[in-house]
Amino acid sequence: MRYLMTPDKTPSAWFNVAPHLPEPLSPPLHPGTGEPVGPDDLAPLFPMALIGQEMSAEPWIDIPGEVLDILRLWRPTPLVRARRLEQALDTPARIYFKDESVSPAGSHKPNTAVAQAYYNKAEGIGRISSETGAGQWGSALSFACQLFGLECFVYMVAASYHQKPYRRVMMETWGGQVVPSPSDLTQAGKAVLARDPDTGGSLGIAISEAVEDAATHPDTHYSLGSVLNHVLLHQTVIGLEAKQQLEQAGEGLPDVVLGSCGGGSNLAGLALPFVPDCGGANNGSGPRLVAVEPSSCPTLTEGRFEYDFGDEAGMTPKILMYTLGHEFIPPPIHAGGLRYHGDAPIICNLVKNGWMEAIAYPQGKVFEAAVQFARAQGPIPAPETAHAIRAAIDEALAAKEAGEERVILFNYSGHGLLDLAAYDAYLHGQLVDV
Amino acid sequence: MRYLMTPDKTPSAWFNVAPHLPEPLSPPLHPGTGEPVGPDDLAPLFPMALIGQEMSAEPWIDIPGEVLDILRLWRPTPLVRARRLEQALDTPARIYFKDESVSPAGSHKPNTAVAQAYYNKAEGIGRISSETGAGQWGSALSFACQLFGLECFVYMVAASYHQKPYRRVMMETWGGQVVPSPSDLTQAGKAVLARDPDTGGSLGIAISEAVEDAATHPDTHYSLGSVLNHVLLHQTVIGLEAKQQLEQAGEGLPDVVLGSCGGGSNLAGLALPFVPDCGGANNGSGPRLVAVEPSSCPTLTEGRFEYDFGDEAGMTPKILMYTLGHEFIPPPIHAGGLRYHGDAPIICNLVKNGWMEAIAYPQGKVFEAAVQFARAQGPIPAPETAHAIRAAIDEALAAKEAGEERVILFNYSGHGLLDLAAYDAYLHGQLVDV
């Protein structure tokens, strides 16, 4: 069963979780001085409107009409009850997922890419630089820039650039320019290439290059697809819609809300609107919020809670988060979008204070869940998304064990149609299980 | 703007165009005797329910509840008004498309795959054999068989099997078994391999193998993804929904209905429900129906209208259609789904009698339209679908030239996410323009 809403029901304001957090967010620190950064420090990289959102304490922030016009090309996304999966598991649980894979780029990423392109355009910027790992973010940003007539320049982690050319082609189809990172276009890239000419790159290095690009090119800003407060803010349309659609489905609050977690944006998009209802805020009476991460990049489950850089080269402000260290390079798992050493400060704040749980899975168990889902329901999920599916299946089996009718909600953050090589490896016993 | 309908609004009966055709369909002829084939001749290959539908003159045929339950996983599909494309073209035309790409397999093909799997299961069949070119049909059938617990065995044109492995992986993810065709599993395949061991195969050869497989394996039936009357029947949900959604949009009948045409099933699915309203039936007062085919496989625009085999080896019944000859092997264009020497008899009947037009485009102009669409609207279309888009854009430009507010409806039959290599070739000037 799918619960649909007409385009005019797309939320008209973003939900800002800041006033609802268990404790205030700690400020980012300048990488040089170690002092808290202010709006002026960020102005070379971001438009003032986004800097304002990054630091805002307003509970709701209006979505501009021009952004809504584009979001409505695919929003509201369907909320789907996975009845066939429930039947396959023989569980009394009711499993719902929010289908963010229906966007043109195939994931939740355009929710913020469109907003970021809009605010940059509105402030007269003509070009945006960014980085991408496996390519989900780069393709979302290329799409958004094309719609607003902005140039888009993407530093793509070299290993993915060469091994997964289709995301690169997708970006180019939308007019984006893509180079493998490290490149010789930046000092940061050159330094890495001098040390290791054959490196496959990393997300941290690509961020360093994109930030340097924006700082050294006229008319250019930088854009990040996760981690930052304003990015998570833009994703809250997911959870806001889901709440309405659960009501349509005759449900109250879910018992558990699940999302895969790399930088944290898809999880946050679904989960943050439930924070005011959640266990931490209501003495354990509300939904449990759960972050699902890969065992090979266990930021929330095994990282240290401390100030660290967002990138490899140490060019970004330091932020207070769970981190595996900014020089940590995760193994090349197929869920490229979850290979990040840190996590969004908002997510870390919730986990640190016990308002959100975290769990980690090795990729073998994740692909087992992905194939089980595809064979029961039809859609083939992204490897990132399959982390949430793994956890949803385990929650449903726990409900069966307990004989309880639990309501499980997870974010179907993207499809796996550009990840079929990973399925090939799994189905033919060639997946390295880390 | 998207016009949505809730799952319960999925049509509950298929529209049978047979009673509305300009002249009765001529019967298929037995390949050996040349006599008209009857139900008994077809029984080794198809369940009786489908044979009945193939020959039915009933105006409506009920969709079984078990089929509807599965169609409702993604149906009704959205009808989308392509406003951003209209703006890019600066046309007074209103362009609508029916988005069949939202099915799990990414095209309209599951509409019939699900029905065919159901009827086979209902008659006790445990295994289905079929062929696939680029893989759209094979993946739809694998998906459908998985949902009904049937084995699915697919002969995939060898060139595609080796060059485009991702559709093969998709089929395997849904539990399908896939071999490159020609194979050494059939006499038909062995004969071709003996003549030409390095052949890349063709759809005609793969059909021969799949038919032979069904005829020589116990518990096995054959399934075809286009051409036959019952296949086109199952696709009519597309046009039936579109009619309701156009009404929602405040439109009357469209001025022109467009679909790409290989075997004819996606075009038929959208267009057949408009036949009773169409020009031929109403002295030119209704919508124009237009088939769009590749210049390199110009069946309707340059083929002969005569009895011909459906496959390469001459194992199938002969059918009366436009044909380029059953031994014709089209050049390896990227729209693999349009590389067929013949066309559905129903489509040919309409074209022969002047109730439907046909137009052909070379693939360079088709990809130009595909990229223009992607950059204006977002979604990246399948190369097959892009044929309809090319024609829709040209219709919109003609409306602009004439200063007329025309309503254009086309079938967005599938997404191009597994065809990005073709976009790569086009964007980098490496597309062979045939």
Coordinates of N, CA, C and O in Angstrom, one line a residue, chain B residues 108-219:
Chain B
H108 N 7.4 0.0 -18.6 CA 6.0 -0.5 -18.6 C 5.9 -2.0 -18.7 O 4.8 -2.6 -18.5
K109 N 7.0 -2.7 -18.9 CA 7.0 -4.1 -19.2 C 6.3 -4.9 -18.1 O 5.7 -5.9 -18.4
P110 N 6.5 -4.6 -16.8 CA 5.9 -5.4 -15.7 C 4.3 -5.5 -15.9 O 3.7 -6.4 -15.3
N111 N 3.7 -4.5 -16.5 CA 2.2 -4.6 -16.6 C 1.8 -5.9 -17.2 O 0.8 -6.4 -16.8
T112 N 2.5 -6.4 -18.2 CA 2.1 -7.7 -18.8 C 2.8 -8.8 -18.1 O 2.3 -9.9 -18.0
A113 N 4.1 -8.6 -17.7 CA 4.8 -9.7 -17.1 C 4.1 -10.2 -15.9 O 4.0 -11.5 -15.7
V114 N 3.5 -9.3 -15.1 CA 2.8 -9.8 -13.9 C 1.6 -10.6 -14.3 O 1.3 -11.7 -13.7
A115 N 0.8 -10.1 -15.2 CA -0.4 -10.8 -15.7 C 0.0 -12.2 -16.2 O -0.6 -13.2 -15.9
Q116 N 1.1 -12.3 -17.1 CA 1.5 -13.5 -17.7 C 1.9 -14.5 -16.6 O 1.6 -15.7 -16.7
A117 N 2.7 -14.0 -15.6 CA 3.2 -14.9 -14.6 C 2.0 -15.5 -13.8 O 1.9 -16.7 -13.5
Y118 N 1.0 -14.6 -13.5 CA -0.2 -15.0 -12.8 C -0.9 -16.1 -13.5 O -1.2 -17.2 -12.9
Y119 N -1.2 -16.0 -14.8 CA -2.0 -17.0 -15.5 C -1.2 -18.3 -15.6 O -1.8 -19.4 -15.6
N120 N 0.1 -18.2 -15.8 CA 0.9 -19.4 -15.8 C 0.8 -20.2 -14.5 O 0.6 -21.4 -14.4
K121 N 1.0 -19.4 -13.4 CA 1.0 -20.0 -12.1 C -0.4 -20.6 -11.9 O -0.5 -21.8 -11.3
A122 N -1.4 -19.9 -12.2 CA -2.8 -20.4 -12.0 C -3.1 -21.7 -12.7 O -3.9 -22.5 -12.3
E123 N -2.4 -21.9 -13.9 CA -2.6 -23.2 -14.6 C -1.5 -24.2 -14.3 O -1.3 -25.2 -15.0
G124 N -0.8 -24.0 -13.2 CA 0.1 -25.0 -12.7 C 1.5 -25.1 -13.3 O 2.3 -26.0 -13.0
I125 N 1.8 -24.0 -14.1 CA 3.2 -24.0 -14.7 C 4.2 -23.6 -13.6 O 3.9 -22.7 -12.7
G126 N 5.4 -24.1 -13.6 CA 6.4 -23.8 -12.6 C 7.6 -23.0 -13.2 O 8.4 -22.5 -12.4
R127 N 7.7 -22.9 -14.5 CA 8.9 -22.3 -15.1 C 8.5 -21.6 -16.4 O 7.7 -22.1 -17.2
I128 N 9.1 -20.4 -16.6 CA 8.8 -19.7 -17.8 C 10.2 -19.4 -18.5 O 11.2 -19.0 -17.9
S129 N 10.2 -19.6 -19.8 CA 11.3 -19.2 -20.6 C 11.0 -18.0 -21.5 O 9.9 -17.8 -21.9
S130 N 12.0 -17.2 -21.7 CA 11.8 -16.0 -22.5 C 13.1 -15.5 -23.1 O 14.1 -16.0 -22.7
E131 N 13.0 -14.5 -23.9 CA 14.2 -13.9 -24.5 C 14.2 -12.4 -24.0 O 13.2 -11.8 -23.6
T132 N 15.4 -11.8 -24.1 CA 15.5 -10.4 -23.9 C 16.6 -9.8 -24.7 O 17.6 -10.5 -25.0
G133 N 16.4 -8.5 -25.2 CA 17.4 -7.9 -26.0 C 18.3 -7.1 -25.0 O 19.2 -7.7 -24.4
A134 N 18.1 -5.9 -24.8 CA 18.9 -5.1 -23.9 C 18.6 -5.5 -22.4 O 19.3 -5.1 -21.5
G135 N 17.4 -6.1 -22.2 CA 17.2 -6.6 -20.8 C 15.9 -6.1 -20.1 O 15.6 -6.5 -19.0
Q136 N 15.3 -5.1 -20.8 CA 14.1 -4.6 -20.1 C 13.0 -5.7 -19.9 O 12.5 -5.8 -18.8
W137 N 12.7 -6.4 -20.9 CA 11.7 -7.5 -20.8 C 12.1 -8.6 -19.8 O 11.4 -9.0 -18.9
G138 N 13.4 -9.0 -19.9 CA 13.8 -10.1 -19.0 C 13.8 -9.7 -17.6 O 13.5 -10.5 -16.7
S139 N 14.1 -8.4 -17.3 CA 14.1 -8.0 -15.9 C 12.6 -7.9 -15.4 O 12.4 -8.3 -14.3
A140 N 11.7 -7.4 -16.2 CA 10.3 -7.3 -15.8 C 9.8 -8.7 -15.6 O 9.1 -8.9 -14.6
L141 N 10.1 -9.7 -16.4 CA 9.6 -11.0 -16.2 C 10.3 -11.7 -15.0 O 9.6 -12.4 -14.3
S142 N 11.5 -11.5 -14.8 CA 12.2 -12.0 -13.6 C 11.5 -11.5 -12.3 O 11.3 -12.3 -11.4
F143 N 11.3 -10.2 -12.3 CA 10.6 -9.6 -11.2 C 9.2 -10.3 -11.0 O 8.9 -10.7 -9.9
A144 N 8.4 -10.4 -12.0 CA 7.1 -11.0 -11.9 C 7.1 -12.4 -11.5 O 6.3 -12.8 -10.6
C145 N 8.0 -13.2 -12.0 CA 8.1 -14.6 -11.7 C 8.5 -14.7 -10.2 O 8.0 -15.6 -9.5
Q146 N 9.4 -13.9 -9.7 CA 9.8 -13.9 -8.3 C 8.6 -13.7 -7.4 O 8.4 -14.4 -6.4
L147 N 7.7 -12.8 -7.8 CA 6.6 -12.5 -6.9 C 5.6 -13.7 -6.9 O 4.9 -13.8 -5.9
F148 N 5.5 -14.5 -8.0 CA 4.6 -15.6 -8.0 C 5.3 -16.9 -7.7 O 4.7 -18.0 -7.9
G149 N 6.6 -16.9 -7.4 CA 7.3 -18.1 -7.1 C 7.5 -19.0 -8.3 O 7.6 -20.3 -8.2
L150 N 7.7 -18.4 -9.5 CA 8.0 -19.2 -10.7 C 9.5 -19.1 -11.0 O 10.1 -18.1 -10.8
E151 N 10.0 -20.2 -11.6 CA 11.4 -20.1 -12.1 C 11.3 -19.3 -13.4 O 10.4 -19.4 -14.2
C152 N 12.4 -18.5 -13.7 CA 12.4 -17.7 -14.9 C 13.8 -17.9 -15.6 O 14.8 -17.8 -15.0
F153 N 13.7 -18.3 -16.9 CA 14.9 -18.6 -17.6 C 15.0 -17.7 -18.8 O 14.1 -17.8 -19.7
V154 N 16.0 -16.9 -18.9 CA 16.0 -15.9 -20.0 C 17.2 -16.0 -20.9 O 18.4 -16.1 -20.5
Y155 N 16.9 -16.1 -22.2 CA 18.0 -16.1 -23.2 C 18.2 -14.6 -23.6 O 17.3 -13.9 -24.2
M156 N 19.4 -14.1 -23.3 CA 19.7 -12.7 -23.5 C 20.6 -12.5 -24.7 O 21.7 -13.2 -24.7
V157 N 20.3 -11.6 -25.6 CA 21.1 -11.4 -26.8 C 22.6 -11.2 -26.4 O 22.9 -10.4 -25.5
A158 N 23.4 -12.1 -26.9 CA 24.8 -12.2 -26.4 C 25.5 -10.8 -26.3 O 26.3 -10.5 -25.4
A159 N 25.4 -10.0 -27.4 CA 26.1 -8.7 -27.4 C 25.7 -7.9 -26.2 O 26.6 -7.3 -25.5
S160 N 24.4 -7.9 -25.8 CA 24.0 -7.1 -24.6 C 24.4 -7.8 -23.3 O 24.8 -7.2 -22.4
Y161 N 24.4 -9.1 -23.3 CA 24.8 -9.9 -22.1 C 26.2 -9.5 -21.7 O 26.5 -9.3 -20.6
H162 N 27.1 -9.4 -22.7 CA 28.5 -9.1 -22.5 C 28.7 -7.6 -22.3 O 29.5 -7.2 -21.4
Q163 N 28.0 -6.8 -23.1 CA 28.3 -5.3 -23.0 C 27.5 -4.6 -21.9 O 27.9 -3.5 -21.5
K164 N 26.4 -5.1 -21.6 CA 25.5 -4.4 -20.6 C 25.2 -5.4 -19.5 O 24.0 -5.8 -19.4
P165 N 26.1 -5.7 -18.6 CA 25.9 -6.7 -17.6 C 24.9 -6.3 -16.6 O 24.3 -7.2 -15.9
Y166 N 24.6 -5.0 -16.4 CA 23.7 -4.6 -15.3 C 22.3 -5.1 -15.4 O 21.7 -5.4 -14.3
R167 N 21.7 -5.2 -16.6 CA 20.4 -5.7 -16.7 C 20.4 -7.2 -16.3 O 19.5 -7.7 -15.7
R168 N 21.5 -7.9 -16.6 CA 21.6 -9.3 -16.2 C 21.6 -9.4 -14.7 O 20.9 -10.2 -14.1
V169 N 22.4 -8.5 -14.1 CA 22.5 -8.5 -12.6 C 21.1 -8.3 -12.0 O 20.7 -8.9 -11.0
M170 N 20.3 -7.3 -12.6 CA 19.0 -7.0 -12.1 C 18.1 -8.3 -12.2 O 17.4 -8.6 -11.2
M171 N 18.2 -9.0 -13.3 CA 17.4 -10.2 -13.4 C 17.8 -11.2 -12.3 O 17.0 -11.9 -11.7
E172 N 19.1 -11.4 -12.1 CA 19.6 -12.3 -11.1 C 19.2 -11.9 -9.7 O 18.9 -12.7 -8.8
T173 N 19.2 -10.6 -9.5 CA 18.8 -10.1 -8.1 C 17.3 -10.5 -7.8 O 17.0 -10.9 -6.7
W174 N 16.5 -10.6 -8.9 CA 15.1 -11.1 -8.7 C 15.0 -12.6 -8.9 O 13.9 -13.1 -9.0
G175 N 16.2 -13.3 -8.9 CA 16.1 -14.7 -8.9 C 16.1 -15.3 -10.3 O 16.0 -16.6 -10.5
G176 N 16.1 -14.5 -11.4 CA 16.1 -15.1 -12.8 C 17.4 -15.7 -13.1 O 18.5 -15.4 -12.6
Q177 N 17.3 -16.7 -14.0 CA 18.6 -17.3 -14.6 C 18.7 -16.8 -16.0 O 17.8 -16.7 -16.8
V178 N 19.9 -16.4 -16.3 CA 20.2 -15.7 -17.6 C 21.4 -16.4 -18.3 O 22.4 -16.6 -17.7
V179 N 21.2 -16.7 -19.6 CA 22.3 -17.2 -20.4 C 22.4 -16.3 -21.7 O 21.4 -15.8 -22.2
P180 N 23.6 -16.2 -22.2 CA 23.8 -15.4 -23.5 C 23.2 -16.3 -24.6 O 23.4 -17.5 -24.7
S181 N 22.6 -15.6 -25.6 CA 22.0 -16.2 -26.8 C 22.7 -15.7 -28.0 O 22.9 -14.5 -28.2
P182 N 23.1 -16.6 -29.0 CA 22.8 -18.0 -29.0 C 23.6 -18.8 -27.9 O 24.8 -18.5 -27.6
S183 N 22.9 -19.9 -27.4 CA 23.5 -20.7 -26.4 C 23.7 -22.2 -27.0 O 23.1 -22.4 -28.1
D184 N 24.3 -23.0 -26.3 CA 24.3 -24.4 -26.7 C 23.3 -25.3 -26.0 O 23.4 -26.5 -26.0
L185 N 22.3 -24.6 -25.4 CA 21.2 -25.3 -24.7 C 20.1 -25.7 -25.7 O 19.2 -26.4 -25.3
T186 N 20.1 -25.1 -26.9 CA 19.0 -25.4 -27.8 C 19.5 -25.8 -29.2 O 20.7 -25.4 -29.5
Q187 N 18.7 -26.4 -30.0 CA 19.1 -26.8 -31.3 C 19.3 -25.5 -32.1 O 20.2 -25.3 -32.9
A188 N 18.3 -24.6 -31.9 CA 18.3 -23.3 -32.7 C 19.6 -22.5 -32.4 O 20.3 -22.0 -33.3
G189 N 20.0 -22.5 -31.1 CA 21.2 -21.8 -30.7 C 22.5 -22.5 -31.3 O 23.4 -21.8 -31.8
K190 N 22.5 -23.8 -31.2 CA 23.6 -24.6 -31.7 C 23.8 -24.3 -33.2 O 25.0 -24.2 -33.7
A191 N 22.7 -24.3 -33.9 CA 22.8 -24.1 -35.4 C 23.4 -22.8 -35.7 O 24.3 -22.7 -36.6
V192 N 23.0 -21.7 -35.0 CA 23.6 -20.4 -35.3 C 25.1 -20.4 -34.9 O 25.9 -19.9 -35.7
L193 N 25.4 -21.0 -33.8 CA 26.8 -21.0 -33.3 C 27.7 -21.8 -34.3 O 28.9 -21.4 -34.5
A194 N 27.1 -22.8 -34.9 CA 27.9 -23.6 -35.9 C 28.2 -22.8 -37.1 O 29.3 -22.8 -37.6
R195 N 27.2 -21.9 -37.5 CA 27.4 -21.0 -38.7 C 28.4 -19.9 -38.3 O 29.2 -19.5 -39.1
D196 N 28.2 -19.3 -37.1 CA 29.0 -18.1 -36.7 C 29.3 -18.2 -35.2 O 28.5 -17.6 -34.4
P197 N 30.4 -18.8 -34.9 CA 30.7 -18.9 -33.4 C 30.9 -17.6 -32.7 O 30.7 -17.6 -31.5
D198 N 31.2 -16.5 -33.4 CA 31.4 -15.2 -32.7 C 30.2 -14.3 -32.8 O 30.4 -13.1 -32.5
T199 N 29.1 -14.8 -33.2 CA 27.9 -13.9 -33.3 C 27.5 -13.2 -32.0 O 27.7 -13.8 -31.0
G200 N 27.0 -12.0 -32.1 CA 26.5 -11.3 -31.0 C 25.0 -11.6 -30.7 O 24.4 -11.2 -29.8
G201 N 24.5 -12.4 -31.6 CA 23.1 -12.8 -31.4 C 22.1 -11.8 -31.9 O 22.5 -10.7 -32.4
S202 N 20.8 -12.1 -31.8 CA 19.8 -11.1 -32.2 C 18.5 -11.5 -31.4 O 18.4 -12.6 -30.9
L203 N 17.5 -10.6 -31.4 CA 16.3 -10.9 -30.7 C 15.6 -12.1 -31.4 O 15.0 -12.9 -30.7
G204 N 15.6 -12.1 -32.7 CA 15.0 -13.2 -33.4 C 15.5 -14.6 -33.0 O 14.8 -15.5 -32.9
I205 N 16.9 -14.6 -32.9 CA 17.5 -15.9 -32.5 C 17.1 -16.3 -31.1 O 16.8 -17.4 -30.8
A206 N 17.1 -15.3 -30.2 CA 16.8 -15.5 -28.8 C 15.4 -16.0 -28.6 O 15.1 -16.9 -27.8
I207 N 14.5 -15.4 -29.4 CA 13.1 -15.9 -29.4 C 13.0 -17.4 -29.8 O 12.4 -18.2 -29.2
S208 N 13.7 -17.7 -30.9 CA 13.8 -19.2 -31.3 C 14.2 -20.1 -30.2 O 13.6 -21.1 -29.9
E209 N 15.3 -19.6 -29.5 CA 15.8 -20.5 -28.4 C 14.7 -20.6 -27.2 O 14.5 -21.7 -26.7
A210 N 14.1 -19.5 -26.9 CA 13.2 -19.5 -25.7 C 11.9 -20.3 -26.1 O 11.4 -21.1 -25.2
V211 N 11.5 -20.2 -27.3 CA 10.3 -21.0 -27.8 C 10.7 -22.5 -27.7 O 9.9 -23.4 -27.2
E212 N 11.9 -22.9 -28.2 CA 12.3 -24.3 -28.2 C 12.4 -24.8 -26.8 O 12.1 -25.9 -26.5
D213 N 13.0 -23.9 -25.9 CA 13.1 -24.3 -24.5 C 11.8 -24.7 -23.9 O 11.6 -25.7 -23.3
A214 N 10.8 -23.8 -24.2 CA 9.4 -24.1 -23.6 C 8.9 -25.4 -24.2 O 8.2 -26.2 -23.5
A215 N 9.1 -25.6 -25.5 CA 8.5 -26.8 -26.1 C 9.2 -28.1 -25.7 O 8.6 -29.1 -25.8
T216 N 10.4 -28.0 -25.2 CA 11.1 -29.2 -24.9 C 11.4 -29.4 -23.4 O 12.0 -30.4 -23.0
H217 N 10.9 -28.5 -22.5 CA 11.1 -28.7 -21.1 C 9.7 -28.9 -20.4 O 8.7 -28.3 -20.8
P218 N 9.7 -29.9 -19.5 CA 8.4 -30.1 -18.8 C 8.1 -28.9 -17.9 O 9.0 -28.1 -17.5
D219 N 6.8 -28.7 -17.7 CA 6.4 -27.7 -16.7 C 6.7 -26.3 -17.1 O 6.7 -25.4 -16.3

